[in-house]
Amino acid sequence: MFCSTVSVPAISLVFFGLLSIVVFLYEWFVLVGHRWGLSSGVIIHSSMVEKFNKAHEKTGSALSYIPVVEYDFEVNGCKYTGDSVFVGKNIKSTNKSSVTDILKKYPEGLSVNVYYHEKNPSISCIEKKLHASSYLFLFLGGSFCLVGALIFSL
């Protein structure tokens, strides 16, 4: 009979590490896996939303900031409205100044390049790159897997 002494924390770390890496890879494949068209657009709305998260109240980071940047663009005579600055997702941050920097970069009325998915133009962004927070998934995922593997090997 096989008797295992594998610790639950080690398995959990490896699992969450692999999950984080999968999230990063999904966003990466969205970036490189699609054929992106290019259109010109105009920023129609640029603001910040503050969101209170009661679950993080004790850590002091209960308030997060979300940039809301909306833009109109046209593809083959059809008008679209997009709201993604970066590929894959909209961001939120506990750092108000990083969100303010994004909003300063995209004021209302600004003409911008809009990158859109050629088969589904409703998928669009104005910066065809991953946000820095996406790389955090890769870093944390790798770290969790490494620590989990070290615990597992003990």
Short mmCIF file of N, CA and C in Angstrom, two decimals, residues 43 45-50 65-70 85-86 91 96-108 110 126-127:
data_model
loop_
_atom_site.label_atom_id
_atom_site.label_comp_id
_atom_site.label_asym_id
_atom_site.label_seq_id
_atom_site.Cartn_x
_atom_site.Cartn_y
_atom_site.Cartn_z
N ILE A 43 -11.39 59.18 -27.74
CA ILE A 43 -11.76 58.95 -26.35
C ILE A 43 -13.04 59.74 -26.07
N HIS A 45 -14.91 59.10 -23.05
CA HIS A 45 -15.11 59.20 -21.59
C HIS A 45 -13.82 58.76 -20.90
N SER A 46 -13.42 59.52 -19.88
CA SER A 46 -12.22 59.18 -19.13
C SER A 46 -12.44 59.61 -17.68
N SER A 47 -12.54 58.62 -16.79
CA SER A 47 -12.78 58.93 -15.38
C SER A 47 -12.25 57.81 -14.50
N MET A 48 -12.34 58.02 -13.20
CA MET A 48 -11.88 57.03 -12.23
C MET A 48 -13.05 56.62 -11.35
N VAL A 49 -13.14 55.32 -11.09
CA VAL A 49 -14.14 54.80 -10.17
C VAL A 49 -13.41 54.31 -8.93
N GLU A 50 -13.91 54.68 -7.77
CA GLU A 50 -13.36 54.17 -6.51
C GLU A 50 -14.27 53.05 -6.02
N TYR A 65 -8.93 51.63 -7.19
CA TYR A 65 -9.24 52.63 -8.20
C TYR A 65 -9.26 51.94 -9.56
N ILE A 66 -10.26 52.28 -10.35
CA ILE A 66 -10.43 51.66 -11.66
C ILE A 66 -10.50 52.77 -12.71
N PRO A 67 -9.60 52.74 -13.70
CA PRO A 67 -9.71 53.73 -14.77
C PRO A 67 -10.83 53.31 -15.73
N VAL A 68 -11.68 54.26 -16.06
CA VAL A 68 -12.73 54.01 -17.04
C VAL A 68 -12.42 54.87 -18.26
N VAL A 69 -11.96 54.22 -19.31
CA VAL A 69 -11.62 54.91 -20.55
C VAL A 69 -12.45 54.27 -21.66
N GLU A 70 -13.34 55.05 -22.24
CA GLU A 70 -14.18 54.55 -23.33
C GLU A 70 -13.83 55.30 -24.61
N VAL A 85 -8.15 49.46 -22.06
CA VAL A 85 -6.90 50.15 -22.38
C VAL A 85 -5.87 49.11 -22.81
N PHE A 86 -5.73 48.04 -22.02
CA PHE A 86 -4.73 47.01 -22.28
C PHE A 86 -5.39 45.74 -22.81
N ILE A 91 -7.98 47.10 -15.62
CA ILE A 91 -7.21 46.98 -14.39
C ILE A 91 -7.90 47.72 -13.25
N LYS A 96 -3.60 55.03 -6.45
CA LYS A 96 -4.40 56.04 -7.16
C LYS A 96 -3.57 56.76 -8.23
N SER A 97 -2.29 57.00 -7.96
CA SER A 97 -1.48 57.75 -8.92
C SER A 97 -1.25 56.97 -10.22
N SER A 98 -1.17 55.64 -10.15
CA SER A 98 -0.98 54.87 -11.39
C SER A 98 -2.23 54.94 -12.26
N VAL A 99 -3.40 54.98 -11.64
CA VAL A 99 -4.64 55.11 -12.40
C VAL A 99 -4.75 56.53 -12.95
N THR A 100 -4.36 57.52 -12.16
CA THR A 100 -4.38 58.91 -12.62
C THR A 100 -3.47 59.09 -13.83
N ASP A 101 -2.31 58.42 -13.83
CA ASP A 101 -1.39 58.50 -14.96
C ASP A 101 -2.04 57.98 -16.24
N ILE A 102 -2.77 56.88 -16.13
CA ILE A 102 -3.47 56.34 -17.30
C ILE A 102 -4.50 57.34 -17.81
N LEU A 103 -5.25 57.95 -16.90
CA LEU A 103 -6.30 58.89 -17.29
C LEU A 103 -5.70 60.16 -17.92
N LYS A 104 -4.55 60.61 -17.42
CA LYS A 104 -3.88 61.78 -18.01
C LYS A 104 -3.46 61.48 -19.44
N LYS A 105 -3.10 60.23 -19.68
CA LYS A 105 -2.64 59.82 -21.01
C LYS A 105 -3.79 59.78 -22.01
N TYR A 106 -5.03 59.57 -21.52
CA TYR A 106 -6.19 59.40 -22.39
C TYR A 106 -7.34 60.33 -22.00
N PRO A 107 -7.16 61.66 -22.20
CA PRO A 107 -8.26 62.58 -21.88
C PRO A 107 -9.36 62.51 -22.94
N GLU A 108 -10.56 62.93 -22.56
CA GLU A 108 -11.68 62.96 -23.50
C GLU A 108 -11.33 63.84 -24.70
N LEU A 110 -9.33 62.97 -27.18
CA LEU A 110 -8.06 62.59 -27.77
C LEU A 110 -8.26 61.57 -28.89
N ILE A 126 -6.52 49.97 -26.65
CA ILE A 126 -5.77 51.10 -27.21
C ILE A 126 -4.27 50.99 -26.93
N GLU A 127 -3.88 50.03 -26.13
CA GLU A 127 -2.46 49.70 -25.97
C GLU A 127 -2.33 48.21 -26.19
#
